[in-house]
Coordinates of C-alpha atoms in Angstrom, one line a residue:
M1 CA 48.1 3.9 -6.2
S2 CA 46.3 2.5 -9.0
D3 CA 47.9 1.9 -12.8
T4 CA 44.5 2.3 -14.2
G5 CA 42.4 5.2 -15.2
T6 CA 39.5 6.4 -13.2
L7 CA 35.6 6.2 -14.2
F8 CA 34.1 9.3 -13.5
V9 CA 30.1 9.6 -13.2
V10 CA 29.5 13.0 -14.0
A11 CA 26.0 14.9 -13.2
T12 CA 25.2 17.2 -15.8
P13 CA 22.6 20.0 -15.9
L14 CA 18.7 19.2 -16.1
G15 CA 18.3 22.4 -18.3
N16 CA 20.0 25.5 -16.5
A17 CA 23.5 25.6 -17.6
D18 CA 24.6 27.2 -14.7
D19 CA 23.9 24.2 -12.5
L20 CA 27.2 22.5 -14.0
S21 CA 29.7 22.2 -11.3
P22 CA 33.3 23.5 -11.7
R23 CA 34.8 20.0 -11.1
A24 CA 32.2 18.6 -13.5
R25 CA 33.5 21.3 -16.0
H26 CA 36.9 20.4 -15.3
T27 CA 36.4 16.4 -15.2
L28 CA 34.5 16.5 -18.9
T29 CA 37.2 18.8 -20.5
E30 CA 40.1 16.3 -19.5
A31 CA 38.8 12.8 -19.7
D32 CA 40.4 10.7 -22.4
V33 CA 36.9 9.6 -23.2
V34 CA 33.4 10.7 -23.0
L35 CA 30.5 8.1 -22.7
A36 CA 27.0 9.4 -23.9
E37 CA 23.7 7.9 -24.5
D38 CA 23.6 10.1 -27.7
T39 CA 26.7 11.7 -28.9
R40 CA 24.6 14.4 -31.2
R41 CA 23.4 15.2 -27.9
A42 CA 26.3 15.4 -25.8
G43 CA 27.9 17.4 -28.4
L44 CA 25.2 19.8 -28.5
L45 CA 25.7 20.1 -24.5
F46 CA 29.1 20.5 -24.8
K47 CA 28.6 23.1 -27.1
R48 CA 25.9 24.5 -24.8
L49 CA 28.3 24.5 -21.9
G50 CA 31.0 26.0 -23.5
L51 CA 33.5 23.1 -23.1
E52 CA 36.2 22.1 -25.2
R53 CA 36.6 18.4 -25.1
H54 CA 40.2 16.9 -24.6
G55 CA 39.4 13.3 -25.6
R56 CA 37.0 11.1 -27.6
L57 CA 33.2 10.8 -27.5
M58 CA 31.7 7.6 -27.2
S59 CA 28.2 6.3 -27.6
F60 CA 27.0 4.2 -24.6
F61 CA 23.1 3.2 -24.2
E62 CA 21.1 0.6 -23.4
H63 CA 21.5 -1.4 -26.6
N64 CA 24.9 -1.2 -27.0
E65 CA 26.5 -1.3 -23.3
D66 CA 27.4 -4.9 -23.2
K67 CA 28.9 -4.7 -26.4
R68 CA 31.0 -1.6 -25.5
L69 CA 32.1 -2.9 -22.1
P70 CA 35.4 -4.7 -22.8
K71 CA 36.3 -1.7 -25.1
V72 CA 36.0 0.8 -22.1
L73 CA 37.4 -1.4 -19.6
D74 CA 40.5 -1.7 -22.0
F75 CA 40.7 2.1 -22.0
L76 CA 40.8 2.2 -18.2
E77 CA 43.1 -0.6 -18.0
Q78 CA 45.6 1.2 -20.2
G79 CA 45.0 4.4 -18.0
L80 CA 42.9 6.6 -19.8
D81 CA 40.4 8.2 -17.7
V82 CA 36.6 7.9 -18.7
A83 CA 33.5 10.4 -18.1
L84 CA 30.1 8.7 -18.1
I85 CA 27.1 11.2 -18.6
S86 CA 23.4 10.8 -19.4
D87 CA 21.6 13.3 -21.3
A88 CA 20.6 15.2 -18.5
G89 CA 21.0 15.0 -14.6
T90 CA 22.8 11.8 -12.8
P91 CA 23.8 9.0 -14.5
L92 CA 22.2 5.4 -13.9
L93 CA 19.3 6.6 -12.9
S94 CA 17.0 5.2 -15.5
D95 CA 19.9 5.7 -17.5
P96 CA 22.7 3.2 -19.0
G97 CA 25.9 2.7 -16.7
F98 CA 25.1 0.1 -13.6
T99 CA 26.9 -3.0 -15.7
L100 CA 30.0 -0.8 -16.0
V101 CA 30.2 1.1 -12.5
R102 CA 29.9 -2.8 -11.4
A103 CA 32.5 -4.4 -13.9
C104 CA 34.9 -1.5 -12.6
R105 CA 34.3 -2.6 -9.1
E106 CA 35.0 -6.1 -9.7
A107 CA 38.2 -5.3 -11.6
A108 CA 38.9 -2.9 -8.6
I109 CA 39.3 0.0 -11.1
P110 CA 38.3 3.4 -9.6
V111 CA 35.0 5.0 -9.7
K112 CA 34.4 8.3 -8.5
P113 CA 31.3 10.1 -8.9
V114 CA 31.0 13.8 -9.9
P115 CA 27.6 14.9 -8.1
G116 CA 25.4 17.4 -9.2
P117 CA 21.7 18.0 -10.9
S118 CA 19.5 15.1 -10.2
A119 CA 15.6 14.9 -11.4
P120 CA 14.1 12.8 -8.6
V121 CA 15.6 14.8 -5.9
T122 CA 15.1 18.0 -7.6
A123 CA 11.5 17.3 -7.9
L124 CA 11.3 16.1 -4.6
S125 CA 13.0 19.1 -2.7
A126 CA 10.1 21.5 -4.1
S127 CA 7.2 19.0 -4.3
G128 CA 5.9 19.9 -0.8
L129 CA 5.3 16.1 -0.4
P130 CA 6.7 14.0 2.3
P131 CA 10.7 13.8 1.4
L132 CA 11.6 10.6 3.6
P133 CA 11.3 8.0 3.1
Y134 CA 11.3 7.9 -0.7
T135 CA 11.6 5.3 -3.1
F136 CA 12.8 6.1 -6.7
L137 CA 11.0 3.4 -9.4
G138 CA 12.5 4.9 -12.7
F139 CA 10.3 4.6 -15.7
P140 CA 7.1 2.1 -15.0
P141 CA 6.8 -0.9 -17.1
R142 CA 4.6 -0.7 -20.2
K143 CA 2.4 -3.4 -19.4
K144 CA -0.5 -2.6 -17.2
S145 CA -0.5 -5.7 -15.2
Q146 CA 3.4 -5.1 -14.5
T147 CA 2.8 -1.7 -13.4
E148 CA 0.0 -2.8 -11.2
K149 CA 2.6 -5.1 -9.6
L150 CA 5.1 -2.3 -9.0
F151 CA 2.8 -0.1 -7.2
E152 CA 1.2 -3.1 -5.4
A153 CA 4.6 -4.0 -3.9
H154 CA 5.1 -0.5 -2.5
R155 CA 1.5 0.3 -1.5
A156 CA 2.0 -0.2 2.2
T157 CA 5.8 0.8 2.9
G158 CA 4.6 4.3 3.8
A159 CA 7.1 6.0 1.4
T160 CA 6.7 8.8 -1.2
L161 CA 7.1 7.6 -4.8
V162 CA 9.1 8.9 -7.4
F163 CA 9.2 8.0 -11.0
F164 CA 9.4 9.4 -14.3
E165 CA 7.0 9.0 -17.1
R166 CA 6.4 10.1 -20.7
K167 CA 3.4 12.5 -21.4
D168 CA 1.5 10.2 -23.5
R169 CA 1.7 7.6 -20.3
L170 CA 1.2 9.8 -17.6
K171 CA -2.9 9.6 -17.3
G172 CA -2.9 5.8 -17.8
T173 CA -0.3 5.4 -15.3
L174 CA -1.8 7.7 -12.7
S175 CA -5.1 5.8 -13.0
I176 CA -3.1 2.4 -12.3
A177 CA -1.6 4.3 -9.2
R178 CA -5.2 5.6 -8.2
D179 CA -6.4 2.0 -8.5
V180 CA -3.7 0.2 -6.5
L181 CA -2.6 2.9 -4.2
G182 CA -6.1 4.6 -3.5
D183 CA -6.6 8.7 -3.1
R184 CA -3.2 10.1 -2.5
D185 CA -1.8 13.5 -3.0
F186 CA 0.6 13.5 -6.2
C187 CA 2.8 16.3 -8.0
V188 CA 3.9 16.2 -11.5
A189 CA 7.0 18.2 -12.0
R190 CA 7.9 19.3 -15.7
E191 CA 11.0 21.3 -17.3
L192 CA 12.9 21.3 -14.3
T193 CA 15.3 24.1 -14.0
K194 CA 14.2 25.2 -17.3
E195 CA 12.2 28.3 -18.4
Y196 CA 8.7 26.8 -18.1
E197 CA 9.4 24.8 -14.9
E198 CA 6.2 24.1 -13.3
F199 CA 4.9 21.9 -10.4
L200 CA 1.1 20.6 -10.8
H201 CA -0.5 19.2 -7.8
G202 CA -3.9 16.9 -7.3
R203 CA -5.2 13.9 -5.7
L204 CA -5.6 10.7 -7.6
A205 CA -9.4 10.8 -7.0
G206 CA -9.4 14.0 -8.9
L207 CA -7.7 12.7 -12.2
D208 CA -10.8 13.7 -14.3
G209 CA -10.3 17.3 -13.7
F210 CA -6.3 17.0 -14.3
D211 CA -5.0 18.6 -17.7
F212 CA -2.7 16.0 -18.8
E213 CA -1.7 18.2 -21.8
L214 CA 1.6 18.6 -20.8
R215 CA 4.9 19.2 -22.6
G216 CA 8.7 18.4 -21.6
E217 CA 10.2 15.8 -19.3
L218 CA 8.0 14.7 -16.6
T219 CA 8.7 13.5 -12.7
V220 CA 6.2 12.4 -10.8
I221 CA 5.8 12.2 -7.2
I222 CA 2.9 10.3 -5.1
G223 CA 2.5 10.9 -1.5
P224 CA 2.3 8.1 1.1
G225 CA -0.7 6.8 2.1
G226 CA -1.9 7.6 5.7
E227 CA -3.1 5.3 7.9
E228 CA -4.9 7.8 10.3
G229 CA -8.4 8.7 9.3
D230 CA -8.7 5.5 7.1
A231 CA -12.4 4.5 6.5
D232 CA -13.0 1.5 8.8
E233 CA -15.0 -1.7 7.2
G234 CA -18.2 -1.0 8.4
A235 CA -18.2 2.9 6.9
V236 CA -17.2 1.2 3.5
L237 CA -20.2 -1.4 3.4
K238 CA -22.0 1.4 3.9
L239 CA -20.6 3.2 1.0
I240 CA -20.9 0.1 -1.1
E241 CA -24.6 -0.1 -0.3
E242 CA -25.1 3.5 -1.4
E243 CA -23.2 3.2 -4.6
S244 CA -24.6 0.0 -5.6
A245 CA -28.1 1.8 -5.4
A246 CA -26.5 4.3 -7.7
G247 CA -26.2 1.4 -10.5
G248 CA -23.2 0.4 -12.3
K249 CA -20.9 -2.5 -12.9
P250 CA -19.2 -4.0 -9.5
K251 CA -15.6 -2.6 -10.6
E252 CA -17.1 0.9 -11.2
I253 CA -19.0 0.9 -7.8
A254 CA -15.6 -0.3 -6.4
R255 CA -13.8 2.7 -7.7
R256 CA -16.4 5.2 -6.8
V257 CA -16.5 3.8 -3.2
A258 CA -12.6 4.0 -3.3
D259 CA -13.0 7.7 -4.4
R260 CA -14.9 8.1 -1.0
A261 CA -13.0 5.8 1.3
P262 CA -9.6 7.1 2.7
G263 CA -7.1 4.3 2.8
W264 CA -9.1 1.9 0.1
T265 CA -8.4 1.1 -3.1
A266 CA -10.7 -0.1 -6.1
K267 CA -9.2 -3.5 -5.3
T268 CA -9.6 -3.8 -1.8
V269 CA -13.2 -2.5 -2.1
Y270 CA -13.9 -5.2 -5.0
A271 CA -12.6 -7.9 -3.0
L272 CA -15.0 -6.7 0.1
M273 CA -17.8 -6.8 -2.2
R274 CA -17.2 -10.2 -3.3
D275 CA -16.9 -11.6 0.5

């Protein structure tokens, strides 16, 4: 039996307080140390959930994770139990904690998950888009070129893509997805498990008609591309001819053709135009 403490990775509610499991409640109440991204928000969470905290509350976020790591490992080596939480949902999924969990595993310190709410899985389960296989991408990069590379890497996998995005970047990211992935079904899930929970559906080709004035936390799901029914090269060449006659710059023409050609992206159409 280990003489060290245990690191508990604890999932907390996305919004609805009733989603906190009895095990999570007990773990957070009894832990000697609770690590949180934002101690102020964590304090409010404890109050909202009606939890009385036994141990100390310590900040543990992206920019202090490396600095805090030796201290947290020291706590665990002393036999103290440590609970890791994020602002909401399951820790490590686009949140700090991976470095700590890996260090604990390397030091033979027990790590126990206390499962519960997870925004990617919650959104996927009610989206109506294919659940398997799926790939979680976290937050897409800030730079357009890097986001293009990210989507390009997953374009031919056949997987449903799930990621988080901020409201002010949503339109730009979905536009990049359209250009790289082609026309696909998508769903934006907002305010999961909260009063104004909403699932908004659309097609990437129809982004111009989508309302981007959204508030709250956003989880985005993009369905897989389908090989069946993809337009063949001859059909695409005919569309290029039609759209070229309508005028516009080559890249604009390529985008219009991609919107009409299943399985083709603006990038692949543009490459065909240049051949």
